[in-house]
Amino acid sequence: MNLPKLPLGRWIEFLESWLTDHFGPLFGAIKAVIAAMVGSIETALTVLPALVLIILITALAYWIGRWRIALFAFIGLLLIDNLGFWELSMQSLALVLTASILSIVIGVPIGILCARHTLLQNIVTPVLDFMQTMPAFVYLLPAVSFFSLGVVPGVIASIIFAIPPTIRLTNLGIRQVPEELVEAADAFGSTPAQKLVKLQLPIAMPTIMAGVNQTIMLSLSMVVISSMIGAQGVGAYVYRAVTQAKTGVGFEAGIAIVIMAILLDRLTQNVFKKKKSK
């Protein structure tokens, strides 16, 4: 005897329609805020000539890391400009930075709450498992339904896909703070806020930064996927090269993405190392 199929797909579509009908203004406000944020970051990245911004980023890389990182930044960014992908790369970088900033702003507080409340952690963990194992392409469907085509649904899909590492590692980092130090802080009469800011977060910072690094990398990995729903940038060239079987164009665009990924990875890894060494 075959059991009747659950109409799960229809339930999801009904929920999607209900949310669109009842929370349309909220989605509109979210779309306006994210679009303004992406536009502001993109303007900041493109207002200066490419060579000037390359020199500034190289100087920042030298200050944060070592001369090898600065040299890679200078040569890599010059190569992106030479290949003609500078404007597109800045569009992609604006999307990645927006998604990463929002993921951190949302994810770190959730991770802190999970560290403080085991029940909340037990509820959030299966949700994070679902978010990390669901194919990234699936997130494009509700994002388009709620926010139409363009860069905003790309940012939303990137946040959903990239936020779990920040939540998980913030929770893990705070839970790994030695219990003796927490008890000592309590004995000295520290408030929960003082204990969090002056003890738990500084000790957990390496673990939290590892989560932030993973979030940035996952956001960058969504650049190509987001181009399928109208997000501009280097990903659009990669997607176009795949659909038109243009290996050369796809390789050039892929090199631009790889350079940005390596540079963001090295910079985020060295930010805390520099701070810790002071």
Short mmCIF file of N, CA and C in Angstrom, two decimals, residues 12 41 61 135 141 145 163-164 168-169 188 193 227 230 233 253 277:
data_model
loop_
_atom_site.label_atom_id
_atom_site.label_comp_id
_atom_site.label_asym_id
_atom_site.label_seq_id
_atom_site.Cartn_x
_atom_site.Cartn_y
_atom_site.Cartn_z
N ILE A 12 4.51 24.97 0.76
CA ILE A 12 5.56 25.99 0.66
C ILE A 12 5.10 27.14 -0.23
N ILE A 41 28.21 51.28 -0.99
CA ILE A 41 29.52 50.61 -1.00
C ILE A 41 30.11 50.63 -2.41
N ALA A 61 46.79 46.41 2.87
CA ALA A 61 47.28 45.04 2.97
C ALA A 61 48.64 44.99 3.65
N PRO A 135 20.71 23.04 -1.30
CA PRO A 135 21.42 23.61 -2.45
C PRO A 135 21.21 25.11 -2.56
N LEU A 141 14.85 31.08 -5.38
CA LEU A 141 13.42 31.09 -5.70
C LEU A 141 12.62 31.99 -4.75
N SER A 145 10.93 35.78 -5.38
CA SER A 145 9.51 36.00 -5.13
C SER A 145 9.26 37.19 -4.21
N ILE A 163 25.56 32.79 6.49
CA ILE A 163 25.50 33.18 7.90
C ILE A 163 25.78 32.04 8.89
N PRO A 164 25.51 30.76 8.58
CA PRO A 164 25.71 29.71 9.58
C PRO A 164 27.10 29.65 10.21
N ARG A 168 27.62 29.59 14.27
CA ARG A 168 28.21 28.39 14.89
C ARG A 168 29.49 28.71 15.64
N LEU A 169 30.40 29.43 15.01
CA LEU A 169 31.71 29.65 15.62
C LEU A 169 31.68 30.72 16.70
N PHE A 188 34.17 38.68 41.01
CA PHE A 188 34.51 40.09 41.11
C PHE A 188 33.32 41.00 40.85
N ALA A 193 27.03 41.93 30.84
CA ALA A 193 27.55 42.70 29.71
C ALA A 193 29.06 42.88 29.84
N SER A 227 24.22 35.88 -10.12
CA SER A 227 24.10 36.46 -11.47
C SER A 227 22.94 35.85 -12.25
N GLY A 230 19.94 38.22 -11.92
CA GLY A 230 20.08 39.63 -12.29
C GLY A 230 21.12 40.41 -11.54
N GLY A 233 27.99 42.07 -12.06
CA GLY A 233 29.33 41.83 -11.54
C GLY A 233 30.05 40.79 -12.36
N ALA A 253 37.32 35.87 -16.12
CA ALA A 253 36.41 36.30 -15.04
C ALA A 253 36.66 35.48 -13.79
N SER A 277 49.00 40.86 18.23
CA SER A 277 50.43 41.05 18.40
C SER A 277 50.78 42.39 19.04
#
